[in-house]
PDB file of C-alpha atoms (C1' of nucleotides) in Angstrom:
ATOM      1  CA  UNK G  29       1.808  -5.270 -13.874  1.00  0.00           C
ATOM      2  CA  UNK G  30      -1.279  -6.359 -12.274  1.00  0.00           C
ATOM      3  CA  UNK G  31       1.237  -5.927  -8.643  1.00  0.00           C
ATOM      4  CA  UNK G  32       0.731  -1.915  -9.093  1.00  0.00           C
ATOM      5  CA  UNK G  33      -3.002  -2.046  -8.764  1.00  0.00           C
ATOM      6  CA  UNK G  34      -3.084  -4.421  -6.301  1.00  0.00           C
ATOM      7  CA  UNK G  35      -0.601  -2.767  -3.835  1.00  0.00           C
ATOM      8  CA  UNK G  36      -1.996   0.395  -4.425  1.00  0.00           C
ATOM      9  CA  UNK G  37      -5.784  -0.668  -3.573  1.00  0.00           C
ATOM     10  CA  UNK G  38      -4.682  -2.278  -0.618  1.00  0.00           C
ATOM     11  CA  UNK G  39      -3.272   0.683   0.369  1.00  0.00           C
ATOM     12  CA  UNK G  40      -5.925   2.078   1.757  1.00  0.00           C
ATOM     13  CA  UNK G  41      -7.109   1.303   4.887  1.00  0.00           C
ATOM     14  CA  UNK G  42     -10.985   1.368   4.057  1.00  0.00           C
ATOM     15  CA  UNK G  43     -10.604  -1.174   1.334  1.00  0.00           C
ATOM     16  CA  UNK G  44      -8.699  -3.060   3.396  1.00  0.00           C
ATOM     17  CA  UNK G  45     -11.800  -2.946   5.972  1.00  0.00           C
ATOM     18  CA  UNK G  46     -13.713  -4.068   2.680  1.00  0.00           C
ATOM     19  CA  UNK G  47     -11.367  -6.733   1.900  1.00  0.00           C
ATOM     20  CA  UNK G  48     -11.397  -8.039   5.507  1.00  0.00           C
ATOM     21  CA  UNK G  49     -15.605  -8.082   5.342  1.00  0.00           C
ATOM     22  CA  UNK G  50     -15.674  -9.588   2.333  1.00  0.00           C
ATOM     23  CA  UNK G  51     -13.693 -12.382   3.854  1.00  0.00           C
ATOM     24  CA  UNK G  52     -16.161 -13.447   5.752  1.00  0.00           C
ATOM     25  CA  UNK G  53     -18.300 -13.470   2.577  1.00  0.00           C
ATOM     26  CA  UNK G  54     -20.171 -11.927  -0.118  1.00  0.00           C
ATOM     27  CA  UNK G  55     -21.646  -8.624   0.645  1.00  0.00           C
ATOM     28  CA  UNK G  56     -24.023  -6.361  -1.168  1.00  0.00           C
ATOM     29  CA  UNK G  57     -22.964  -2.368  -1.965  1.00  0.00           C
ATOM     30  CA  UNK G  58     -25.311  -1.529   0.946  1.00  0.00           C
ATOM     31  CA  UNK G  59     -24.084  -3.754   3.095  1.00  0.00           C
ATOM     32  CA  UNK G  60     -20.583  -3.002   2.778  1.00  0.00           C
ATOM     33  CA  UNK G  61     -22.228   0.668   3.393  1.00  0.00           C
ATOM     34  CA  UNK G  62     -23.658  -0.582   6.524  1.00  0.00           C
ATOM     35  CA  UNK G  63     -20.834  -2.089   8.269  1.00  0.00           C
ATOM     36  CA  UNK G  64     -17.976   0.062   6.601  1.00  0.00           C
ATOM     37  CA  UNK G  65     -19.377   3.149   8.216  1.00  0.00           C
ATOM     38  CA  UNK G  66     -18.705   4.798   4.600  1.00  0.00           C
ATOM     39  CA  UNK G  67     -20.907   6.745   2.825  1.00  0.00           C
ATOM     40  CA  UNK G  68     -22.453   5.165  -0.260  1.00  0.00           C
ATOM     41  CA  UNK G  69     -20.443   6.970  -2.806  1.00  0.00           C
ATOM     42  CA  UNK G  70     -17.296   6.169  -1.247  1.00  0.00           C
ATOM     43  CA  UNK G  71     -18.137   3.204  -0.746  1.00  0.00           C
ATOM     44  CA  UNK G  72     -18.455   2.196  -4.755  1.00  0.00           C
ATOM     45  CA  UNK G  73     -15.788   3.682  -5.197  1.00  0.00           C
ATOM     46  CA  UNK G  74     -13.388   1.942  -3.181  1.00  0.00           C
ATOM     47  CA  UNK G  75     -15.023  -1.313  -4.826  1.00  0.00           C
ATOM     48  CA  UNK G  76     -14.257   0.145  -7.749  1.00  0.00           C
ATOM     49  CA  UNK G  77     -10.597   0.703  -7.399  1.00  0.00           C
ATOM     50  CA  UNK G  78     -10.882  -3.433  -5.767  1.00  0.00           C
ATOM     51  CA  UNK G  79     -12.763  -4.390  -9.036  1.00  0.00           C
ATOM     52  CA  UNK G  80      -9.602  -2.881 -11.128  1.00  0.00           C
ATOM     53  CA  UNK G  81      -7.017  -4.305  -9.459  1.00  0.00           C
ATOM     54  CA  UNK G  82      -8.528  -8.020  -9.483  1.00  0.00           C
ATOM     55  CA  UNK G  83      -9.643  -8.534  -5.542  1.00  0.00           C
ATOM     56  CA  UNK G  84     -13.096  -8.349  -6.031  1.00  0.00           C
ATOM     57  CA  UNK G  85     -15.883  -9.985  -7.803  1.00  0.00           C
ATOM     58  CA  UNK G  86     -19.310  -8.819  -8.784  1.00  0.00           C
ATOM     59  CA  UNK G  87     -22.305 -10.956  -9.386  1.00  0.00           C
ATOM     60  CA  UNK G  88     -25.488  -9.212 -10.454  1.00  0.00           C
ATOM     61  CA  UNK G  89     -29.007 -10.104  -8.501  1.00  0.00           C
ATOM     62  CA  UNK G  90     -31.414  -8.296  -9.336  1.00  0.00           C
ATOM     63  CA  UNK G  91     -31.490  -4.508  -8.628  1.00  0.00           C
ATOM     64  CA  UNK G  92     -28.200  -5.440  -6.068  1.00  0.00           C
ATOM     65  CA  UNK G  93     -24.388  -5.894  -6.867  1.00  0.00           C
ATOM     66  CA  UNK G  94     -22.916  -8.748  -4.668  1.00  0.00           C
ATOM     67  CA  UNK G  95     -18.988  -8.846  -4.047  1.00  0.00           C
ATOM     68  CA  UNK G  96     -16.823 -11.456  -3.066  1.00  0.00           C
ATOM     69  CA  UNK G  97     -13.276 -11.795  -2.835  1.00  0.00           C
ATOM     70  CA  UNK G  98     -11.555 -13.361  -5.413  1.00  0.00           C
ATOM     71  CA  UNK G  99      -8.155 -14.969  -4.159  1.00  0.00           C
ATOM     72  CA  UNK G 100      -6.242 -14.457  -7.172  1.00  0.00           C
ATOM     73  CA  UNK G 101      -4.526 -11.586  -6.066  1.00  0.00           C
ATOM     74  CA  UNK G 102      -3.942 -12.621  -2.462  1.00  0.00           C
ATOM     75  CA  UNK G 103      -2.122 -15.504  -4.339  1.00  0.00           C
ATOM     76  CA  UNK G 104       0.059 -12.928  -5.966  1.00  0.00           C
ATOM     77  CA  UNK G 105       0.740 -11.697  -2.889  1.00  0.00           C
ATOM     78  CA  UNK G 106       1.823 -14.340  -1.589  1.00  0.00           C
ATOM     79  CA  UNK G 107       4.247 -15.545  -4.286  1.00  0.00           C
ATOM     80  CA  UNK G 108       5.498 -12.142  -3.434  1.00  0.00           C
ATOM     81  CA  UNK G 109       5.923 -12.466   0.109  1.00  0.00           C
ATOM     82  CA  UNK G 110       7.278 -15.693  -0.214  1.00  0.00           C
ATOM     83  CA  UNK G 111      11.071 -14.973  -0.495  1.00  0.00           C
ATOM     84  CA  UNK G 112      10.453 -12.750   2.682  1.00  0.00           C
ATOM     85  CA  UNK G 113       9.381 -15.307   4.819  1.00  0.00           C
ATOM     86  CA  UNK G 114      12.053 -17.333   4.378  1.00  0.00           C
ATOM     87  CA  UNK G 115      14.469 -14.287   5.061  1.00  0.00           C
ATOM     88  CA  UNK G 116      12.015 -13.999   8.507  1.00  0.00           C
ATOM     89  CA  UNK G 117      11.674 -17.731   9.392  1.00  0.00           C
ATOM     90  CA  UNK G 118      15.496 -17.860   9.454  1.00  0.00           C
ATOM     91  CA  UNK G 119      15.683 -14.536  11.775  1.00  0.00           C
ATOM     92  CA  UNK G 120      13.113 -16.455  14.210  1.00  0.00           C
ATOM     93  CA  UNK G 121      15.112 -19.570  13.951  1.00  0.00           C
ATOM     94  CA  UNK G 122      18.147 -17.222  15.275  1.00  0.00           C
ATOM     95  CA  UNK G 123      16.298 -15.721  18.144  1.00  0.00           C
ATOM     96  CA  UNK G 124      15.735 -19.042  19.310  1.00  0.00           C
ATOM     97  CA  UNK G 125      12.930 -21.377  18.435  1.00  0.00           C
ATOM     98  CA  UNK G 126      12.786 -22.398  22.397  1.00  0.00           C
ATOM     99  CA  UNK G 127      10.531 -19.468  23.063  1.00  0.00           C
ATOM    100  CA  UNK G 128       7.364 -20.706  20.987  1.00  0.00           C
ATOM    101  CA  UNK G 129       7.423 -23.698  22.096  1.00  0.00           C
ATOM    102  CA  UNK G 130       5.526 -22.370  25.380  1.00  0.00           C
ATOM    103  CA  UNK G 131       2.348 -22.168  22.849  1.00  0.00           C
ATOM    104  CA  UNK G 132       0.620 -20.911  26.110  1.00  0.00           C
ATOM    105  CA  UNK G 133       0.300 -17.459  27.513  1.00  0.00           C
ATOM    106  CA  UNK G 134       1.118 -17.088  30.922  1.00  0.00           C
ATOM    107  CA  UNK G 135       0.061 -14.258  32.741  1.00  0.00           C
ATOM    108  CA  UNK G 136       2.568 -11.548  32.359  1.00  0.00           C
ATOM    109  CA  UNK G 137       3.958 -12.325  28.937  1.00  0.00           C
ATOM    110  CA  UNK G 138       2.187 -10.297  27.073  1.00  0.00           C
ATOM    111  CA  UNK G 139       5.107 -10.435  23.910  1.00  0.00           C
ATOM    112  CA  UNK G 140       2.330 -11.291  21.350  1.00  0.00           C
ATOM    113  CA  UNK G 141       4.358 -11.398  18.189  1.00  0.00           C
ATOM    114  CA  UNK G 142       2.254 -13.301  15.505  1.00  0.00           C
ATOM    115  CA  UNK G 143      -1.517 -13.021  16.276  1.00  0.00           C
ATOM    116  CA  UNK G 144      -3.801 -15.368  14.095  1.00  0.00           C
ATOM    117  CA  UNK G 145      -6.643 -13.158  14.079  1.00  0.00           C
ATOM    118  CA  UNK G 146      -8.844 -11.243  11.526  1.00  0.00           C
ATOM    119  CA  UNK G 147      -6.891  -8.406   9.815  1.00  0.00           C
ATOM    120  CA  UNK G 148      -8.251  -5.542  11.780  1.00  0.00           C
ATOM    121  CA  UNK G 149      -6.986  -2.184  10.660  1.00  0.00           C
TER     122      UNK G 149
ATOM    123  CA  UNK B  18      -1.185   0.650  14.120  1.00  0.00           C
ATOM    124  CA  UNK B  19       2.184   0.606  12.455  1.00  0.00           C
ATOM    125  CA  UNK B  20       0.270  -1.454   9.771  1.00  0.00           C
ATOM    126  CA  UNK B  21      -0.652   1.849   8.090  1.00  0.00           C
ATOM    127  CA  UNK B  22       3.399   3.051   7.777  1.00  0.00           C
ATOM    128  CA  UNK B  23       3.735  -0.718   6.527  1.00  0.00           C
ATOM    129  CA  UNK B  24       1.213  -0.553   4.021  1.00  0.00           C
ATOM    130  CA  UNK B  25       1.795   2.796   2.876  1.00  0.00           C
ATOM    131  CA  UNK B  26       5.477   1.779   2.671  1.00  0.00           C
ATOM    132  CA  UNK B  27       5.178  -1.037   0.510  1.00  0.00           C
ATOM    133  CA  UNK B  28       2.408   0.675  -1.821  1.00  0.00           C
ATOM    134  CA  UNK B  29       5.372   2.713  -3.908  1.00  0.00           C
ATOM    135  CA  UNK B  30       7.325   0.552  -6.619  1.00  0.00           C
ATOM    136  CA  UNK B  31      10.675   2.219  -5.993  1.00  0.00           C
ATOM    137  CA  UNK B  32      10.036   1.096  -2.487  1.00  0.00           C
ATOM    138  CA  UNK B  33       9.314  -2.457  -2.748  1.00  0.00           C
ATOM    139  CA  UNK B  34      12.341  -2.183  -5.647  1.00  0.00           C
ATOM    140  CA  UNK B  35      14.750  -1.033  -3.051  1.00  0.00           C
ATOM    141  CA  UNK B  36      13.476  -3.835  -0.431  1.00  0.00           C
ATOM    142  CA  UNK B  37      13.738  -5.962  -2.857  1.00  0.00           C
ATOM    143  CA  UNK B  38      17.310  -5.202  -3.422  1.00  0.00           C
ATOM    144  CA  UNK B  39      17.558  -5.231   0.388  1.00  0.00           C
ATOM    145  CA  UNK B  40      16.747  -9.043   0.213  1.00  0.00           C
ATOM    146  CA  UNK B  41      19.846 -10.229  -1.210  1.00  0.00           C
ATOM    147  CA  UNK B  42      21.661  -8.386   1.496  1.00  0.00           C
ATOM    148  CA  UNK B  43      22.627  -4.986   2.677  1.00  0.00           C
ATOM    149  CA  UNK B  44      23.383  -2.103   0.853  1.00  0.00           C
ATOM    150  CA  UNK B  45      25.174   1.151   1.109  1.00  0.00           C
ATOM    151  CA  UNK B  46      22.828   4.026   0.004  1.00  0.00           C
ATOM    152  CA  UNK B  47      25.289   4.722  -2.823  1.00  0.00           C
ATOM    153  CA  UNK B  48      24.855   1.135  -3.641  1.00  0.00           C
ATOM    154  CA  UNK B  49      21.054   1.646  -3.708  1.00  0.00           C
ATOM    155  CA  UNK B  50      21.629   4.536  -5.610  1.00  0.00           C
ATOM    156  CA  UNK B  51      23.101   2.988  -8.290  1.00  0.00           C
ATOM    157  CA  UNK B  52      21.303  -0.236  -8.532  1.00  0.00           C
ATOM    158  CA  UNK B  53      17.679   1.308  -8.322  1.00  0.00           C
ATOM    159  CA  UNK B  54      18.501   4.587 -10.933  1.00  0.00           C
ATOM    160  CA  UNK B  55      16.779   6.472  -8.094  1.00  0.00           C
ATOM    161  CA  UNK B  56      18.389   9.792  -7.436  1.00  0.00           C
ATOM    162  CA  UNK B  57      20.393  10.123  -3.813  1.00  0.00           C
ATOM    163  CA  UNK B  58      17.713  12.091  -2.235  1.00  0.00           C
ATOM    164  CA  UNK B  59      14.804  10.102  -3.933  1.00  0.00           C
ATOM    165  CA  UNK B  60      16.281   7.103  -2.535  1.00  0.00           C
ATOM    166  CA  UNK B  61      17.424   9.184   1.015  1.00  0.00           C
ATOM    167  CA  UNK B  62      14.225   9.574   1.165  1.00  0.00           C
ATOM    168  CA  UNK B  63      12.514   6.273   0.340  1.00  0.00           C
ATOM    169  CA  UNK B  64      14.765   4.945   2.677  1.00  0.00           C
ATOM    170  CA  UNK B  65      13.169   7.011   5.765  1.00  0.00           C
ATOM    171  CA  UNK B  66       9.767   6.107   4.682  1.00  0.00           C
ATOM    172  CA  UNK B  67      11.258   2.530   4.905  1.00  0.00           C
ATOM    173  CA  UNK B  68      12.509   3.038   8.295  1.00  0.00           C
ATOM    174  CA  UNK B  69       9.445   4.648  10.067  1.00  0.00           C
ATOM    175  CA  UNK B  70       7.832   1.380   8.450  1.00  0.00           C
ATOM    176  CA  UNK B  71      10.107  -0.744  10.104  1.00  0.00           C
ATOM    177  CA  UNK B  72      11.260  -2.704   7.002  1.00  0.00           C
ATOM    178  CA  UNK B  73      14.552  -1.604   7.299  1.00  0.00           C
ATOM    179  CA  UNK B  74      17.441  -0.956   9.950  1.00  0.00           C
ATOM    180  CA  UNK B  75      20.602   1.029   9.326  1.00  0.00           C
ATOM    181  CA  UNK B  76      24.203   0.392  10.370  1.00  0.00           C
ATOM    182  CA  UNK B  77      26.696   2.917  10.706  1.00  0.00           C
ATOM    183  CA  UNK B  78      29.766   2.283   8.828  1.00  0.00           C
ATOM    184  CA  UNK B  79      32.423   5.013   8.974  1.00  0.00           C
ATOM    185  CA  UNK B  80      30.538   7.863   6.593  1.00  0.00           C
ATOM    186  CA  UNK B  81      28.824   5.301   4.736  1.00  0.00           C
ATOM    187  CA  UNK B  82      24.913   3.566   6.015  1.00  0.00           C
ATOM    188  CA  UNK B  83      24.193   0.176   5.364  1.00  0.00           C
ATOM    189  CA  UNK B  84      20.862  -0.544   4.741  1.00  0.00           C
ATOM    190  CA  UNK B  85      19.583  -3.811   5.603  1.00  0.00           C
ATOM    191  CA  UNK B  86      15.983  -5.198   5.508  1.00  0.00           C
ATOM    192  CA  UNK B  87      14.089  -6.159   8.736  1.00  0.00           C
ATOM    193  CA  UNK B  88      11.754  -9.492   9.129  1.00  0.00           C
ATOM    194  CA  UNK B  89       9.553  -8.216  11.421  1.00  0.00           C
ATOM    195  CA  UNK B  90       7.070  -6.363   9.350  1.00  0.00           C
ATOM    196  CA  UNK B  91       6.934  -8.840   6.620  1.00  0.00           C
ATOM    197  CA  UNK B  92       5.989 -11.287   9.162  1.00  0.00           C
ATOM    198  CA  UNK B  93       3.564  -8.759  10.211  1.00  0.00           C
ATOM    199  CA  UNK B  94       2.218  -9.145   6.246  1.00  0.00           C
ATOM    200  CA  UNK B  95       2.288 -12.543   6.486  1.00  0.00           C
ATOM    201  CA  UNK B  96       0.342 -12.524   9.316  1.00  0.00           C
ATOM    202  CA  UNK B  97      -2.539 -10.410   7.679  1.00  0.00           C
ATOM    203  CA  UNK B  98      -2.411 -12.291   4.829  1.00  0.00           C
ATOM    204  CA  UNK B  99      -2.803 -15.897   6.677  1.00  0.00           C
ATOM    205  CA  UNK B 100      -6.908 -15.773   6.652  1.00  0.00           C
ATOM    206  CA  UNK B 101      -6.511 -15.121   3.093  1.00  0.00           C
ATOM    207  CA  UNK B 102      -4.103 -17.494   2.278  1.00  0.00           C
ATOM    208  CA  UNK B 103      -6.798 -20.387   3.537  1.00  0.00           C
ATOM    209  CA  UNK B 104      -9.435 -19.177   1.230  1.00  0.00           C
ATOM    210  CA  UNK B 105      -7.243 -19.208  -1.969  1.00  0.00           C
ATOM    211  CA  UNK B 106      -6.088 -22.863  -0.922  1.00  0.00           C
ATOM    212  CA  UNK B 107      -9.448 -23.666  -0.475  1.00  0.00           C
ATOM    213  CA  UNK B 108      -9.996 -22.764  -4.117  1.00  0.00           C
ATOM    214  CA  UNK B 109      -7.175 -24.114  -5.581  1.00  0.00           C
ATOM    215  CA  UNK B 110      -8.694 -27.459  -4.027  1.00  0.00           C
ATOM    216  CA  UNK B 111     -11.851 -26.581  -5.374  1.00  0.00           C
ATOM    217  CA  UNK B 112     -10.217 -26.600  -8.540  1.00  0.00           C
ATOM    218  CA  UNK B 113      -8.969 -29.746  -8.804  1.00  0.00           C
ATOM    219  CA  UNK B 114      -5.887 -30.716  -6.774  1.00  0.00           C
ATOM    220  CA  UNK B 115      -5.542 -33.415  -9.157  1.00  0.00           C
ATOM    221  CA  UNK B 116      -3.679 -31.261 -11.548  1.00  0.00           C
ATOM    222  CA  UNK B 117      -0.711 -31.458  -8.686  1.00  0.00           C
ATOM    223  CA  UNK B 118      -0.263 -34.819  -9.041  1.00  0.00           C
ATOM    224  CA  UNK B 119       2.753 -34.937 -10.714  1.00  0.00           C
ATOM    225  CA  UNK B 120       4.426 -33.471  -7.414  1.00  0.00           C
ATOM    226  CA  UNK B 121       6.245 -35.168  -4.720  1.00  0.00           C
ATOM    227  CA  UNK B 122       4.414 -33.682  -2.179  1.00  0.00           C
ATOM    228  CA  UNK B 123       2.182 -36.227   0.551  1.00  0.00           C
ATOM    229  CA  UNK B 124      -1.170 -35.578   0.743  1.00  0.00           C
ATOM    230  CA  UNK B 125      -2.734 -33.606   4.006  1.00  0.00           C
ATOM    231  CA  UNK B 126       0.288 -30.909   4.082  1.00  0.00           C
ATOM    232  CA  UNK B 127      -0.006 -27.863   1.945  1.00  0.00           C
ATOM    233  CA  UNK B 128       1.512 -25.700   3.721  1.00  0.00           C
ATOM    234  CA  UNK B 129       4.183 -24.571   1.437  1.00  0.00           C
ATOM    235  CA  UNK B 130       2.460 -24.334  -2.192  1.00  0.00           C
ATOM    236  CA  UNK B 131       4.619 -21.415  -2.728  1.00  0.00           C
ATOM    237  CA  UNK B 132       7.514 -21.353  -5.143  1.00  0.00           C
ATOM    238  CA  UNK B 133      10.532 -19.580  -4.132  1.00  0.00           C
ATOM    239  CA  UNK B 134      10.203 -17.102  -6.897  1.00  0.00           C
ATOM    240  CA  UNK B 135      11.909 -13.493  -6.621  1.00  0.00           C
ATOM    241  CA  UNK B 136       9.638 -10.767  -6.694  1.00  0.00           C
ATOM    242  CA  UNK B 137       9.209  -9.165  -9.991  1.00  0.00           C
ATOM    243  CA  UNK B 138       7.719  -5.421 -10.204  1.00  0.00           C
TER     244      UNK B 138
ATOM    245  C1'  DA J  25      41.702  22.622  11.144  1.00  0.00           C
ATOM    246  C1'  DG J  26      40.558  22.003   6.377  1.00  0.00           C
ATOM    247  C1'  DG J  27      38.979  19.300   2.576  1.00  0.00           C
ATOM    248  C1'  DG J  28      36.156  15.964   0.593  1.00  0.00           C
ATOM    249  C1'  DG J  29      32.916  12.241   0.237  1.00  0.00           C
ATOM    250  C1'  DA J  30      28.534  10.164   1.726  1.00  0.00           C
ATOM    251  C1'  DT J  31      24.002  10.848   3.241  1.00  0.00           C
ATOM    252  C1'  DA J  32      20.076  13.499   4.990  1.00  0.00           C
ATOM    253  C1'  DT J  33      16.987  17.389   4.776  1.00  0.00           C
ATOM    254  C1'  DT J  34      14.751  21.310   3.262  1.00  0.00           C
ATOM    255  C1'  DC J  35      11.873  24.078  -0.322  1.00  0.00           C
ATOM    256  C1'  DC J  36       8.927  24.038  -4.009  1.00  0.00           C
ATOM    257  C1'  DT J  37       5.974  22.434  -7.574  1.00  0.00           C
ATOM    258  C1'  DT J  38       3.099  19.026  -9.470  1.00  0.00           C
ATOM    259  C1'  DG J  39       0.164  15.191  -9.753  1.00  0.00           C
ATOM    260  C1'  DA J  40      -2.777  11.723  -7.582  1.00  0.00           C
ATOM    261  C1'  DC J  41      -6.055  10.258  -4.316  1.00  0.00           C
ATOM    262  C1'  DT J  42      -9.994  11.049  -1.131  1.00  0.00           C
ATOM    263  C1'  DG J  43     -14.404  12.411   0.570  1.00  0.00           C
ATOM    264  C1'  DG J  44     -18.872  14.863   0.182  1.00  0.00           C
ATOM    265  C1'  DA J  45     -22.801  16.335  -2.313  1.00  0.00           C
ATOM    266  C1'  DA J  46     -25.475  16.023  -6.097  1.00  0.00           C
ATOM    267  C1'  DT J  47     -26.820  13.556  -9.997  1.00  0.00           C
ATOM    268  C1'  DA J  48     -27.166   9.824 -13.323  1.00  0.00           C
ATOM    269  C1'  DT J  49     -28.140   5.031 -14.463  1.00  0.00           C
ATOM    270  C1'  DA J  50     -30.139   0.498 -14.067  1.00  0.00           C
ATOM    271  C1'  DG J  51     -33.443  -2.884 -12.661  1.00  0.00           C
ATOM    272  C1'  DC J  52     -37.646  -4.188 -10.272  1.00  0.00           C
ATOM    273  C1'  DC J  53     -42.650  -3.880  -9.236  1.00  0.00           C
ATOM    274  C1'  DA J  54     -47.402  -2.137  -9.134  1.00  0.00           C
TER     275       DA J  54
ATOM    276  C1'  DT Y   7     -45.340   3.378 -17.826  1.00  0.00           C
ATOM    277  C1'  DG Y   8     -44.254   5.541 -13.409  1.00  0.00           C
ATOM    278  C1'  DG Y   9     -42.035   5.266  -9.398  1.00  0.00           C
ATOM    279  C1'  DC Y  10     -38.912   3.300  -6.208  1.00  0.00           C
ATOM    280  C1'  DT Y  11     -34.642   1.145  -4.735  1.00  0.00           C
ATOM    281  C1'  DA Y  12     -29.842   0.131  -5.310  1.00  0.00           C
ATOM    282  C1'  DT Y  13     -25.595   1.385  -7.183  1.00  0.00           C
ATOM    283  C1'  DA Y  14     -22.461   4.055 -10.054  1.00  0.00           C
ATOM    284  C1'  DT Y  15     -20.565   8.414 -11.663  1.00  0.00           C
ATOM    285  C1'  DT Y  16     -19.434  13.221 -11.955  1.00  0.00           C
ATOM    286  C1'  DC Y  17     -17.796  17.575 -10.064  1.00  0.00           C
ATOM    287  C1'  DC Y  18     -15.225  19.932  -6.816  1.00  0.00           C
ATOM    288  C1'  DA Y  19     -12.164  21.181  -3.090  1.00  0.00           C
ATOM    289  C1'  DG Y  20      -8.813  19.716   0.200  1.00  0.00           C
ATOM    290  C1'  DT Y  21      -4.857  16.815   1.330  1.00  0.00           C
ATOM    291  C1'  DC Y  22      -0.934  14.226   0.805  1.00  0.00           C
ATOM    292  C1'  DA Y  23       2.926  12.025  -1.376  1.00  0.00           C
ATOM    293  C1'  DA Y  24       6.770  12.282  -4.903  1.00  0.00           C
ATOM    294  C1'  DG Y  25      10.549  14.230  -7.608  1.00  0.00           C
ATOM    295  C1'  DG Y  26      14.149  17.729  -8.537  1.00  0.00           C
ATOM    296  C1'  DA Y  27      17.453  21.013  -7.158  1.00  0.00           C
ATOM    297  C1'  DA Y  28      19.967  23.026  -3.830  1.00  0.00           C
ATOM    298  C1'  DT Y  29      21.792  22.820   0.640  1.00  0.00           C
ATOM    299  C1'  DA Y  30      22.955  21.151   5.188  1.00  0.00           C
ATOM    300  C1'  DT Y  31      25.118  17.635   8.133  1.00  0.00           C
ATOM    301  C1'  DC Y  32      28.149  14.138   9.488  1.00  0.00           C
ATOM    302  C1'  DC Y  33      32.369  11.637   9.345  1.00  0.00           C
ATOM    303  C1'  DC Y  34      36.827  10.448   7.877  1.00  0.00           C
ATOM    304  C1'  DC Y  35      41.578  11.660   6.405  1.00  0.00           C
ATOM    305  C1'  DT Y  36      45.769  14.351   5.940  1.00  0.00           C
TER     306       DT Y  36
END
DNA sequence: AGGGGATATTCCTTGACTGGAATATAGCCA
DNA sequence: TGGCTATATTCCAGTCAAGGAATATCCCCT
C-alpha cells in the first residue's frame, strides 16, 4: 500500500538527492533549494511527493518548514530487501568469501564492489 | 550510474511482482506470464527493462528463456540503503529496546533485526 | 523445408510525471 | 495594518513510460 508511494518517490533522482541531504539532518525548504540546485517550486514539490509517501517530516518554526527524514519507510524497505540479501549473501559466499578478506586495497585492484559511502546519485 | 535503470526498474509494481517471482527461482517467460496475469509482451517487455537494470539474467533453453534474478543490484540497494539503515536503528533504540527483550538475541549485535518476511506488494 | 510454439519488437494511444513561471498563502515584524 | 520573507500551489507545455494489438524473429521438430 504505503510500498507504491514510497518506490515511486524514490524514484526520482532529485528526491533521492533530498533524501540523501536530509540524512545528514534537518533542512529548511530554502536550504534544500540551496544545495539541491532546484528551483524553489520544484523543490516543494518533490517534498511534497516525500511528505505523501511517509519519508519526510515537517516541523513548523516560524515563517520556515523544517524536514527531516523519518525512517519508517527506509524500514519498509528494508523488510523488503531483506529476502534479497540473503539470495545475494549466498551468491558472494559462492564466489568465494577468500577475496574480502584482503579488507585492503592494493594498488591496482580497483574491483570496488560494495562502497560504504553516502548515496550519491 | 546504473542506479538510475535500478531505480527506475524497481519503481513499477508488475516489476518488483515479477522479481519477486524471480526469487523463488527461475522462470520461463510463459511461466511469468501466467503467474503475474501480465500479458506476453507486457511481461516481454518488463523483462528488458529488468535486464538493462541488471536484476535479471537470461538462459537460453531450446526456444524457451529462463529468467533468473541477479544479486548484484540488490546488493547495490542494500548498499544505498546502509546509511539509512543506521538511523532507523538508532531510533528504534531511541524507542526503547526494552520492548525486545523477550528475544534471544545478545546485546551489542543488531545487525540482523530483519525478519525474513516475503515481500508483499 | 515447412510448421508450430515461444519470445521479442514494433506502432500507436493514453496517462502520468516533471519543470518553469507566475501566483497564492501563511507567518513574522515594524 | 502593511510589508516582507518563506513556502506552497496552480497552470501549462513537454517528455516519458505503459498497455494493447499486431507482427516479426528465433528455435525446435518432423
Amino acid at each position: 500500500m504505503s510500498n507504491a508511494s514510497l518506490w515511486a518517490a524514490l524514484a526520482d533522482p532529485h528526491r533521492r538527492a533530498i533524501v540523501a541531504l536530509l540524512l545528514e539532518g534537518p533542512r529548511s525548504v530554502g536550504e534544500i533549494v540551496a544545495e539541491s540546485g532546484l528551483s524553489q517550486p520544484s523543490t516543494s514539490k518533490h517534498l511534497k511527493v516525500l511528505r505523501a509517501a511517509g519519508l519526510v517530516r515537517v516541523r513548523q518554526d516560524a515563517q520556515r518548514r523544517v524536514y527531516a527524514l523519518d525512517p519508517a519507510p527506509i524500514a519498509e524497505l528494508d523488510a523488503w530487501l531483506a529476502p534479497y540479501r540473503k539470495l545475494w549473501n549466498a551468491s558472494l559466499d559462492a564466489l568465494g568469501r577468500r577475496l574480502d578478506e584482503t579488507s585492503q586495497d592494493p594498488p591496482g585492484d580497483p574491483s570496488d564492489v560494495t562502497e560504504e559511502t553516502a548515496p550519491k546519485d
